[in-house]
Short mmCIF file of C-alpha atoms and ligand atoms in Angstrom, two decimals:
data_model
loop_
_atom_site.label_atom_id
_atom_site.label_comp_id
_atom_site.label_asym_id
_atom_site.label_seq_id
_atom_site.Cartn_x
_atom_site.Cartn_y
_atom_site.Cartn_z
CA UNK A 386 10.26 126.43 120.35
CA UNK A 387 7.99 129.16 119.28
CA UNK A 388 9.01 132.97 120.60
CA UNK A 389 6.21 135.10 122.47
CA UNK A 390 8.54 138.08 122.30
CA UNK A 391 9.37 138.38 119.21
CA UNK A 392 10.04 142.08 118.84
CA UNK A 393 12.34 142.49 122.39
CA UNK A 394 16.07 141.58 121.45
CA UNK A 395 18.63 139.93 124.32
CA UNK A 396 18.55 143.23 126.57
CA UNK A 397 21.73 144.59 126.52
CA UNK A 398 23.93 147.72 128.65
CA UNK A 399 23.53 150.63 126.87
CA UNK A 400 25.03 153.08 129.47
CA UNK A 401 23.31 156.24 130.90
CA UNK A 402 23.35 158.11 127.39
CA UNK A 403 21.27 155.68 125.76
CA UNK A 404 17.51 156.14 124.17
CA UNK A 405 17.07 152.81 123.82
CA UNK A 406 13.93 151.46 126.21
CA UNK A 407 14.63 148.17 125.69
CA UNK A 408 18.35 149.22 126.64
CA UNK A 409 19.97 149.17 130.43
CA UNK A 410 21.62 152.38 131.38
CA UNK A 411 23.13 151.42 134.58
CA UNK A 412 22.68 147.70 134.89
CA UNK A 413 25.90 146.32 133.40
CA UNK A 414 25.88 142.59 135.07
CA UNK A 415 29.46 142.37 134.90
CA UNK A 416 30.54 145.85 136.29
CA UNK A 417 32.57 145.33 139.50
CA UNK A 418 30.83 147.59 142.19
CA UNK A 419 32.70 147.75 146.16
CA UNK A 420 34.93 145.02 144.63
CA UNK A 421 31.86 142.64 142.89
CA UNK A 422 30.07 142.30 139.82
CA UNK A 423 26.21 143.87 139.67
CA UNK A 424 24.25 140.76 139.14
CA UNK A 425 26.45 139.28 142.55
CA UNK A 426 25.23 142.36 144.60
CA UNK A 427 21.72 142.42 143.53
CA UNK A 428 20.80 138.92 142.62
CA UNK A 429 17.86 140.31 140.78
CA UNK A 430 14.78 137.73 140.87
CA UNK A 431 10.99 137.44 138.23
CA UNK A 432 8.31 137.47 140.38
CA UNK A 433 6.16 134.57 138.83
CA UNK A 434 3.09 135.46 140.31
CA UNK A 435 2.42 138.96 138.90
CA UNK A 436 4.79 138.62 135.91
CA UNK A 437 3.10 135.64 134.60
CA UNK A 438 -0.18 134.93 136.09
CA UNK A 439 -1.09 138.95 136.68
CA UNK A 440 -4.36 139.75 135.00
CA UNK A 441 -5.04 143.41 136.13
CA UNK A 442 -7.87 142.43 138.09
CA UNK A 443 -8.71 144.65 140.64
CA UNK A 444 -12.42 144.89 142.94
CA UNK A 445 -13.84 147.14 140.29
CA UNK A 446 -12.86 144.88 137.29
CA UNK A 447 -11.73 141.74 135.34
CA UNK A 448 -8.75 141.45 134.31
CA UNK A 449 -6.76 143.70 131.03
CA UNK A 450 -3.82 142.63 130.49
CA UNK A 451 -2.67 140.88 126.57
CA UNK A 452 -1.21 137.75 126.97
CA UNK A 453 -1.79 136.05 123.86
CA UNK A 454 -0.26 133.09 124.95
CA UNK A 455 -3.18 132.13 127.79
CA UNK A 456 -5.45 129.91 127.32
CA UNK A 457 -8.41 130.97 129.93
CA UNK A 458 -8.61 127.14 131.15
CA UNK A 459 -5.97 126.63 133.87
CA UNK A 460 -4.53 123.24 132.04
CA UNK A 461 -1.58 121.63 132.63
CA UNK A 462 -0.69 122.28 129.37
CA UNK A 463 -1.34 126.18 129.38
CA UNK A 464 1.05 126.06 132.12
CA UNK A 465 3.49 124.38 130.33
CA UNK A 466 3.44 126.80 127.65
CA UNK A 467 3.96 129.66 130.45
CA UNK A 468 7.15 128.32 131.05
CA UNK A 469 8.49 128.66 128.25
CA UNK A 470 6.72 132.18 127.61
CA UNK A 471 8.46 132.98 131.42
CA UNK A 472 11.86 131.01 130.88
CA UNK A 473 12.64 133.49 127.10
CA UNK A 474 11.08 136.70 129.19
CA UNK A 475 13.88 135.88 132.03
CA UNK A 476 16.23 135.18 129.32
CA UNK A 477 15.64 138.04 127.18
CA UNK A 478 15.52 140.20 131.04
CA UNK A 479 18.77 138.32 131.83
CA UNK A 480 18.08 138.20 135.86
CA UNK A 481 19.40 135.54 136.90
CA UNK A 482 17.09 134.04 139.21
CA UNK A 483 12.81 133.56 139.44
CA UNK A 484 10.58 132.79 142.46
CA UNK A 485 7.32 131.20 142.65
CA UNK A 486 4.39 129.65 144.77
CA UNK A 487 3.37 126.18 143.83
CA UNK A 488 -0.03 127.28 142.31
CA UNK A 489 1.63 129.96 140.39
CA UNK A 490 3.31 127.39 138.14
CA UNK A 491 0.87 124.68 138.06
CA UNK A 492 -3.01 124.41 138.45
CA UNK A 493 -4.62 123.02 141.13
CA UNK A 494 -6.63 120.02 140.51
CA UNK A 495 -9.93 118.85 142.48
CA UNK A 496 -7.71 116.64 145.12
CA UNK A 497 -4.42 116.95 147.00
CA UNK A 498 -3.25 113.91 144.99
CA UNK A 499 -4.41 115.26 141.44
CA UNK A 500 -3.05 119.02 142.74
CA UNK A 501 0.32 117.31 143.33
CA UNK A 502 0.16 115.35 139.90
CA UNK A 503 -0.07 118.48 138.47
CA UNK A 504 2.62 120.06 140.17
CA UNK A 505 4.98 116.88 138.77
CA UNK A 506 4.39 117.47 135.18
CA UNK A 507 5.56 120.77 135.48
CA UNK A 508 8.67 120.40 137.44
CA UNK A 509 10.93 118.89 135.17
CA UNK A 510 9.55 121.20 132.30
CA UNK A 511 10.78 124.01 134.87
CA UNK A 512 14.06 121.71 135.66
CA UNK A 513 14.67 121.28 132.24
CA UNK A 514 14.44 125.48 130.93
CA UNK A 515 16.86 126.42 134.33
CA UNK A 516 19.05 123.87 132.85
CA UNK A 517 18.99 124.98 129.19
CA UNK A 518 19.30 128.57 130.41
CA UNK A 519 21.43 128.24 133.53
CA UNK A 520 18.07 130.29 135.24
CA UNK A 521 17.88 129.64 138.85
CA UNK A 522 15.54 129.18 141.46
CA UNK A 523 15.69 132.04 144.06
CA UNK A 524 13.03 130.59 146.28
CA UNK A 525 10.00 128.42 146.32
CA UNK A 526 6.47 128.75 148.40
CA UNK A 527 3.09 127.74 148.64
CA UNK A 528 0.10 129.64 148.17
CA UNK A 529 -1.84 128.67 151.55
CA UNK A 530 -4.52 131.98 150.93
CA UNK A 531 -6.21 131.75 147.69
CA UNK A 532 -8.45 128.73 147.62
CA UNK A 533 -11.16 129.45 149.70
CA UNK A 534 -10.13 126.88 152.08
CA UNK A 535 -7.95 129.07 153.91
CA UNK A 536 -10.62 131.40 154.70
CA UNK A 537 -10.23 131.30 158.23
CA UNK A 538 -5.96 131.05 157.61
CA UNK A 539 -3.52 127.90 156.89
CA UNK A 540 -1.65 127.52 159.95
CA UNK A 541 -3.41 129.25 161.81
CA UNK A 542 -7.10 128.46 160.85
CA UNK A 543 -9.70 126.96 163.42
CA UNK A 544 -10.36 123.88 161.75
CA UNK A 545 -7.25 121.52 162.10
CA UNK A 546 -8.00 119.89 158.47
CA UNK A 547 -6.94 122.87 157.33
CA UNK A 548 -3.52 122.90 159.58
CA UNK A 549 -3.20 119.54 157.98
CA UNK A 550 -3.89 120.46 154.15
CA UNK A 551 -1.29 123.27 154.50
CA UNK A 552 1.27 121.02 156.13
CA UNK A 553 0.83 118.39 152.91
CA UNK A 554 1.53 121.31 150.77
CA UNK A 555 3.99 122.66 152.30
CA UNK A 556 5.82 119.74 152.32
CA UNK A 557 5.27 119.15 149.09
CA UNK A 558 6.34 122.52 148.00
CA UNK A 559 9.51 121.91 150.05
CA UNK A 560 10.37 118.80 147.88
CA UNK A 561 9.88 120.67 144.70
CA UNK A 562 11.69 123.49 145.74
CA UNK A 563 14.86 121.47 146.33
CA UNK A 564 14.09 119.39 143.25
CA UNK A 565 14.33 122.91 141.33
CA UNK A 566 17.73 123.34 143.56
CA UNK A 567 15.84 126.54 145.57
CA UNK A 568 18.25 128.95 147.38
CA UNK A 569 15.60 129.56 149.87
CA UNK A 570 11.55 128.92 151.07
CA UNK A 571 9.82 131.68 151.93
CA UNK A 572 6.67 131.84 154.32
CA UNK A 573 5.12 135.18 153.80
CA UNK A 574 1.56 135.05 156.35
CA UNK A 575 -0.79 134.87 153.66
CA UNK A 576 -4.07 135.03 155.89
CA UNK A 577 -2.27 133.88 159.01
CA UNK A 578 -3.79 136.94 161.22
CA UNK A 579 -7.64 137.64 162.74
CA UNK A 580 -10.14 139.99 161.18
CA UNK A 581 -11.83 140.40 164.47
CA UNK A 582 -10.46 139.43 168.14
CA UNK A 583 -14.33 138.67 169.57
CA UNK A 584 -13.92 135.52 167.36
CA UNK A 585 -9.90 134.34 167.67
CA UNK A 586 -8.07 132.53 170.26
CA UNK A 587 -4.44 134.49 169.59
CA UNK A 588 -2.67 132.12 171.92
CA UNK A 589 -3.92 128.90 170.18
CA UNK A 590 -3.31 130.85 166.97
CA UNK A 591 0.43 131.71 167.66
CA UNK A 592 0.81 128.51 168.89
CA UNK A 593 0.01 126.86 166.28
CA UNK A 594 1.71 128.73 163.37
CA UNK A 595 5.01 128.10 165.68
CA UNK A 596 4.44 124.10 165.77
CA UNK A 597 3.78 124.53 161.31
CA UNK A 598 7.23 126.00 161.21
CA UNK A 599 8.90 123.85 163.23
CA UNK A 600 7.49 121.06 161.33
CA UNK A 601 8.48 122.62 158.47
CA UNK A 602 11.94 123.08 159.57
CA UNK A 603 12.15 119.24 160.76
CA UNK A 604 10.98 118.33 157.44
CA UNK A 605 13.38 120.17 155.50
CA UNK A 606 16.60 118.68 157.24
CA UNK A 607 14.97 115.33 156.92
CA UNK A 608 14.97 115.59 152.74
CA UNK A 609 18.19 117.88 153.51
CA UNK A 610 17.26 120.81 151.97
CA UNK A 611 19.81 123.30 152.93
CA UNK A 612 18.05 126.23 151.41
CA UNK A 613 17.48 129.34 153.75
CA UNK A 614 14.08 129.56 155.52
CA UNK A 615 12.58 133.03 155.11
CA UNK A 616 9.24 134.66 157.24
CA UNK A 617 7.89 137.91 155.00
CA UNK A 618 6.64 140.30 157.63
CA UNK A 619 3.52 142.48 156.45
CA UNK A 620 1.07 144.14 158.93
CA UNK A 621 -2.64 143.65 157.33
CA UNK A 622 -3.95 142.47 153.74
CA UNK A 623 -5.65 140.35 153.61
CA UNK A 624 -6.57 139.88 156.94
CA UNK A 625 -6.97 143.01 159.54
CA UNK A 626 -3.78 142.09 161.63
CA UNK A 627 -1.36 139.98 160.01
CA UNK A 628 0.78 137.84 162.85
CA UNK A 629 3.84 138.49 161.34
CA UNK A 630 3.61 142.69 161.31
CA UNK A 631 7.32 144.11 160.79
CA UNK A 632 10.57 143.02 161.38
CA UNK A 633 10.32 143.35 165.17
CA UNK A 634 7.37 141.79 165.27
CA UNK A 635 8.64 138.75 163.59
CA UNK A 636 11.99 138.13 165.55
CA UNK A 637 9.95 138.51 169.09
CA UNK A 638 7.70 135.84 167.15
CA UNK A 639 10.93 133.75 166.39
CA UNK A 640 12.78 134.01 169.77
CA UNK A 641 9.56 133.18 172.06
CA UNK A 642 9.39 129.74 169.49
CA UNK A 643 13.12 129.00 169.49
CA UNK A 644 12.93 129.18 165.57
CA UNK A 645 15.11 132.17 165.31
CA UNK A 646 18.46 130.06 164.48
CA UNK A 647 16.51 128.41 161.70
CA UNK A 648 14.47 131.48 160.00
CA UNK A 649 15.89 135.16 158.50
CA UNK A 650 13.84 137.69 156.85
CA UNK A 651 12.61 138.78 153.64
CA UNK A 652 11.46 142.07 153.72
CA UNK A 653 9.04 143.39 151.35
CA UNK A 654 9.26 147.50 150.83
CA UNK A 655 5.29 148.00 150.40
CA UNK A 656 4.80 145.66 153.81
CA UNK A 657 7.61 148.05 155.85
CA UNK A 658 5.63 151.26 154.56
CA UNK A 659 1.91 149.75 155.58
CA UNK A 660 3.26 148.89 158.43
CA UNK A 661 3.91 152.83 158.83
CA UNK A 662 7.64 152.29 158.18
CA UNK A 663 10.49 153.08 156.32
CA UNK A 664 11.88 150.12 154.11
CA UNK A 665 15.55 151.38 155.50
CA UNK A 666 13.74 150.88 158.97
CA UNK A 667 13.17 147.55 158.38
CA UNK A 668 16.33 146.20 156.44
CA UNK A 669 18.18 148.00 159.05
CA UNK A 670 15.93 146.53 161.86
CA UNK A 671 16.69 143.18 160.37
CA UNK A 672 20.61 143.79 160.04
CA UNK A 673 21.62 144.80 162.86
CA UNK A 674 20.19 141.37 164.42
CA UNK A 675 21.46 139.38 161.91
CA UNK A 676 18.43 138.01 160.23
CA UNK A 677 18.42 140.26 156.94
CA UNK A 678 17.77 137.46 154.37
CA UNK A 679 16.46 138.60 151.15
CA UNK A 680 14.58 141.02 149.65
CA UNK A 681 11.05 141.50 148.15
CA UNK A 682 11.44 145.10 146.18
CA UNK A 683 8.85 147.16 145.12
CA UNK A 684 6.99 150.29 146.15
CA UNK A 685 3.83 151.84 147.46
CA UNK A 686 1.91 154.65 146.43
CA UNK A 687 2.07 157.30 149.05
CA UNK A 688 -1.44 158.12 148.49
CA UNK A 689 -3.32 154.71 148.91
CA UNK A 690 -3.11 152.98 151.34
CA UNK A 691 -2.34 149.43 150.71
CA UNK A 692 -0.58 146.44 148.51
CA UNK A 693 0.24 148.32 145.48
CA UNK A 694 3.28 146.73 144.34
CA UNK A 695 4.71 149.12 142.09
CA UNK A 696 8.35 148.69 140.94
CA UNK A 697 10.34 150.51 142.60
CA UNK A 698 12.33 153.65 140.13
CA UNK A 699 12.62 155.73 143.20
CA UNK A 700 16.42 156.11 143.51
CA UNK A 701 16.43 157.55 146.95
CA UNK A 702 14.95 154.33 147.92
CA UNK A 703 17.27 152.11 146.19
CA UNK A 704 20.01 153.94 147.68
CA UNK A 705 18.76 153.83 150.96
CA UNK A 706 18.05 150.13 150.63
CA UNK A 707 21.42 149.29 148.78
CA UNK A 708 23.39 150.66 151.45
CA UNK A 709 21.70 148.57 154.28
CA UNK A 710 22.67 145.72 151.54
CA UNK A 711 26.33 146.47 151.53
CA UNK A 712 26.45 146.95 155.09
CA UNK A 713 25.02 143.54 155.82
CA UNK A 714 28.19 142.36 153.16
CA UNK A 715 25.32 141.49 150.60
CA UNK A 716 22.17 139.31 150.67
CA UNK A 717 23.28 135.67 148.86
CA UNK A 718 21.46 133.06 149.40
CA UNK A 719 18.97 136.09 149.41
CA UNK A 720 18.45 138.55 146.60
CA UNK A 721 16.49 141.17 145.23
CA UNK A 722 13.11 139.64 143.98
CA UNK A 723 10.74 142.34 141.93
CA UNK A 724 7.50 140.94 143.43
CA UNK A 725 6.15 143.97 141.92
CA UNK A 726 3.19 144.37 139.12
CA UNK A 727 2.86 146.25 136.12
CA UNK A 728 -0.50 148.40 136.57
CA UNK A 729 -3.86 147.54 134.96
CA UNK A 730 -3.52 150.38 132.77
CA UNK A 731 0.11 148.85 131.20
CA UNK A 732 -1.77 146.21 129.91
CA UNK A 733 0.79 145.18 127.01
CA UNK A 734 3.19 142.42 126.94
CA UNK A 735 5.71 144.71 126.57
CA UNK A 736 5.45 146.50 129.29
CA UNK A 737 6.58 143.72 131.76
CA UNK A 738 9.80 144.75 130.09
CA UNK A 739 9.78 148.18 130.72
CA UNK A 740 8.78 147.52 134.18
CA UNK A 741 11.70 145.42 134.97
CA UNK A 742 14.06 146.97 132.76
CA UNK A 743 13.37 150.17 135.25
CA UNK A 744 13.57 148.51 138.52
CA UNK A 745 16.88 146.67 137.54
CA UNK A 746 18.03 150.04 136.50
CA UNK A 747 17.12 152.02 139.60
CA UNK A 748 18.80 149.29 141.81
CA UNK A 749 21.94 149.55 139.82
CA UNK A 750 22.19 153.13 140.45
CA UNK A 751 21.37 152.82 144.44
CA UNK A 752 23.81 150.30 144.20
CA UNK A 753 26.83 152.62 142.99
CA UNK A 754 25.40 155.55 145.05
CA UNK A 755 25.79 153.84 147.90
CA UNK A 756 29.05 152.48 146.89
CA UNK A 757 30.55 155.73 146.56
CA UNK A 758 28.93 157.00 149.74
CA UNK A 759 30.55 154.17 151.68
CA UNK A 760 34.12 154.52 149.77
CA UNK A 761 34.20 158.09 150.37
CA UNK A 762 33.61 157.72 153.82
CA UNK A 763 32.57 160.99 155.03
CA UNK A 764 28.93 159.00 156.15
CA UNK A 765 30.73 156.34 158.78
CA UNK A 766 32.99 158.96 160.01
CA UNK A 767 30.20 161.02 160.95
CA UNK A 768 28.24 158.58 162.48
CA UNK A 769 31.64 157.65 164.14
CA UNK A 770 32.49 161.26 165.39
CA UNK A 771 28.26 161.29 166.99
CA UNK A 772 28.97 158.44 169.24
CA UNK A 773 32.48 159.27 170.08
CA UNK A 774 31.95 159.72 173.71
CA UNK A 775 31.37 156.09 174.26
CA UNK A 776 35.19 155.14 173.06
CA UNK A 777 36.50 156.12 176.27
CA UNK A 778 36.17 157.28 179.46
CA UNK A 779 32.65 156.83 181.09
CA UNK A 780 31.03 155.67 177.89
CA UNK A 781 33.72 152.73 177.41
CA UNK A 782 33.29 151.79 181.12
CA UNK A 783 29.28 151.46 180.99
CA UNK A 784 29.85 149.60 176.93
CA UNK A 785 32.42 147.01 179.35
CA UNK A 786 29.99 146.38 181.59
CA UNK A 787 32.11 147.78 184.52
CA UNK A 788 30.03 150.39 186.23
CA UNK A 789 26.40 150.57 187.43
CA UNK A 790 24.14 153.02 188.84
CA UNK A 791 25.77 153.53 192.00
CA UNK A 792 29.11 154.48 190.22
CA UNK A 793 27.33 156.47 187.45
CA UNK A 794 25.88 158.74 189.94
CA UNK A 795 29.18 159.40 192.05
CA UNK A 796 30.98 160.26 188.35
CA UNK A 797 28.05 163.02 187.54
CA UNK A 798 27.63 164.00 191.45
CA UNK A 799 31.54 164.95 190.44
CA UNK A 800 30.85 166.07 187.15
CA UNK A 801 27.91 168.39 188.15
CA UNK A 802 26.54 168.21 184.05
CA UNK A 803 26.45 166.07 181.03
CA UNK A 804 29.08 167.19 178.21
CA UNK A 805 27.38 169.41 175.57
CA UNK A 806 25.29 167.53 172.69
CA UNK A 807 26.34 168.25 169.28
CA UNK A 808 24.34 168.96 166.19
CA UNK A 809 22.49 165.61 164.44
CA UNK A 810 23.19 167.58 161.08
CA UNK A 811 20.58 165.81 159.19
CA UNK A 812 19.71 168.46 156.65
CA UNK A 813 23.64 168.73 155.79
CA UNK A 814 23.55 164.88 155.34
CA UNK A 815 20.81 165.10 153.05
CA UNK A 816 21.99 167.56 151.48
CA UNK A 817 25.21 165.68 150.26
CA UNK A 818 23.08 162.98 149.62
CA UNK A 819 21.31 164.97 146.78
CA UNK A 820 24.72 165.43 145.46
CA UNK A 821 25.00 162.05 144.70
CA UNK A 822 21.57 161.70 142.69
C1 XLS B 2076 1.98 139.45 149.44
C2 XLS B 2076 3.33 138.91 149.46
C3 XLS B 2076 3.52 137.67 148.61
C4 XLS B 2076 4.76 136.95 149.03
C5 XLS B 2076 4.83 135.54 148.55
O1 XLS B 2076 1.73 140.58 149.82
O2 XLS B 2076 4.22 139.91 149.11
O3 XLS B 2076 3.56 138.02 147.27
O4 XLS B 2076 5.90 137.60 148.62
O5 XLS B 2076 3.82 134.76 149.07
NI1 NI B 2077 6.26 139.59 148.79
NI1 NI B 2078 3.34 142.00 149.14
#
């Protein structure tokens, strides 16, 4: 097998004094964390889509990035090649776990049934590299926004072929995705959304996209693929309003379909911040109502105002979001997926080392910074001590369920005034924080 990285070693843990940039300094796979290894709490995860088929095309201009190993026609066997160039990347990276849509890996072809063909010769080649490296599939999808087909949306387009092209692919992906032994399927809305109301029927729309998933989910336990279903919320981009905005959003969506028992989320840090919130926000949005699935981690630019995908180094971030992580008692079947790009300017092979290398990094160190914050405990107990009034007395009474207005107002006709509030103390809290970084 021929090597496309010739001059990046095995990756190894050099620790935090290190030089080395091909080097971890805080991702040690092994380490135990809160009573773990690493690699179990972050189930790190290779975007395919921007890792391997990322050109550094933007509006303004073709793509820049080096891949010497791409051959410009989309062949099957280019993309056979890509596998391995993606399969000793991941290898080299050592994540242990890569996600993909079904055009990412294989190209499509001028029908459904030559498309599909396609996708076959592939999957074994993919089968056959997670078996030699013991690589495995976090989740599959399919990529129901790209051909211009889905111009008017997949599920939710106006012109039921299209309903009907998505639902063959879908199901197709589905097969594939268990063939490969997927942990989960992800539907992030792709162009599921309007651009302008004067031309969309929202109800038909909604309807619609909730009769896809339920097909989806009838098709899945009739193959019996057990692998989690996940719905990627993200307000706009490409369309103006994407149907499945934020977290919220998404689990009103679920419960008015009856598809909440079947779906979780996977929340994407650059969709939480368009949709003008905080990725913490929105894991902890997710958490508390038990659908925090997985994760898609990256980061914005707080200047610009849309998709930028940037891996994430920020480690007030990954602290933030690695404590919402331990909280939840981890993310398996979920994990941490870098669906994150390396800019157009970082146009070298090498570079989609450095990028990872980073993110994995930063993650490690949220990871043990939140750790610690949780084992030294001083965070729960003052959350604890804020809400204390509700552990007896009045407060326990109203939690129980055993008093109602008509009681409440007798007990502060009584009382005459509400206890005095105490301090939030956020800037102390963040100010211990920083001690931590
Ligand atoms: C796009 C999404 C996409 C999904 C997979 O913004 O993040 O990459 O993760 O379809
Ligand atoms: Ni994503
Ligand atoms: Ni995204």
């Amino acid at each position: 097998m021929a090597e496309y990285f010739p001059e990046v070693p095995k990756i190894q843990y050099e620790g935090p004094k290190s030089k080395n940039p091909l080097a971890f300094k805080h991702y040690n796979p092994e380490e135990v964390v809160a009573g773990k290894p690493m690699k179990e709490h972050l189930r790190f995860a290779v975007a395919y889509w921007h890792t391997f088929r990322g050109t550094g095309q933007d509006p303004f201009g073709v793509g820049t990035m080096i891949r010497p190993w791409e051959d410009p026609q989309d062949s099957v066997a280019n993309a056979k090649r890509r596998v391995e160039v993606a399969f000793e990347f991941m290898e080299k990276l050592g994540v242990p776990y890569y996600c993909f849509h079904d055009r990412d890996v294989a190209p499509e072809g001028r029908t459904l049934r030559e498309t599909n063909a396609n996708l076959d010769a592939i999957v074994p080649v993919l089968k056959e590299h997670q078996e030699r490296t013991g690589i495995k599939l976090l989740w599959g999808t399919a990529n129901l926004f790209s051909n211009p087909r889905f111009v008017h949306g997949a599920a939710t387009s106006c012109n039921a072929d299209v309903f009907a092209y998505a639902a063959a692919q879908v199901k197709k992906a589905l097969e594939v995705t268990k063939e490969l032994g997927g942990e989960n399927y992800v539907f992030w809305g792709g162009r599921e959304g309007y651009t302008t109301l004067w031309n969309t029927d929202v109800k038909r729309e909604l309807d619609h996209l909730a009769a896809f998933l339920h097909m989806a989910v009838d098709y899945a336990q009739k193959i019996g693929f057990t692998g989690q279903f996940l719905i990627e919320p993200k307000p706009k981009e490409p369309t103006k309003h994407q149907y499945d905005f934020d977290v919220l959003n998404c689990i009103a969506f679920l419960k008015t379909y009856g598809l909440d028992k079947h779906f979780k989320l996977n929340i994407e840090t650059n969709h939480a911040t368009l949709a003008g919130h905080t990725m913490m926000h929105e894991l902890e949005l997710a958490r508390v109502h038990g659908l925090l699935g997985s994760i898609d981690a990256n980061r914005g630019d707080l200047l610009l105002g849309w998709d930028t995908d940037q891996f994430p180094t920020d480690l007030y971030l990954t602290t933030e979001v690695m404590l919402v992580v331990l909280r939840n008692g981890g993310l398996a079947p979920g994990g941490l997926n870098f669906d994150a790009k390396v800019r157009r300017e970082s146009f070298e092979p090498i570079d989609l080392f450095y990028a990872h290398i980073g993110g994995m990094d930063a993650f490690a160190r949220g990871l043990k910074i939140a750790a610690q914050i949780l084992e030294d405990g001083w965070l729960d107990e003052l959350i604890h001590e804020r809400y204390r009034s509700w552990d007896s007395g009045i407060g326990a009474r109203i939690e129980a369920g055993e008093v109602g207005f008509e009681e409440l107002e007798a007990y502060m006709l009584e009382k005459g005034e509400a206890a005095p509030n105490t301090s939030g103390r956020q800037e102390l809290i963040e100010n211990i924080i920083n001690q931590y970084l």
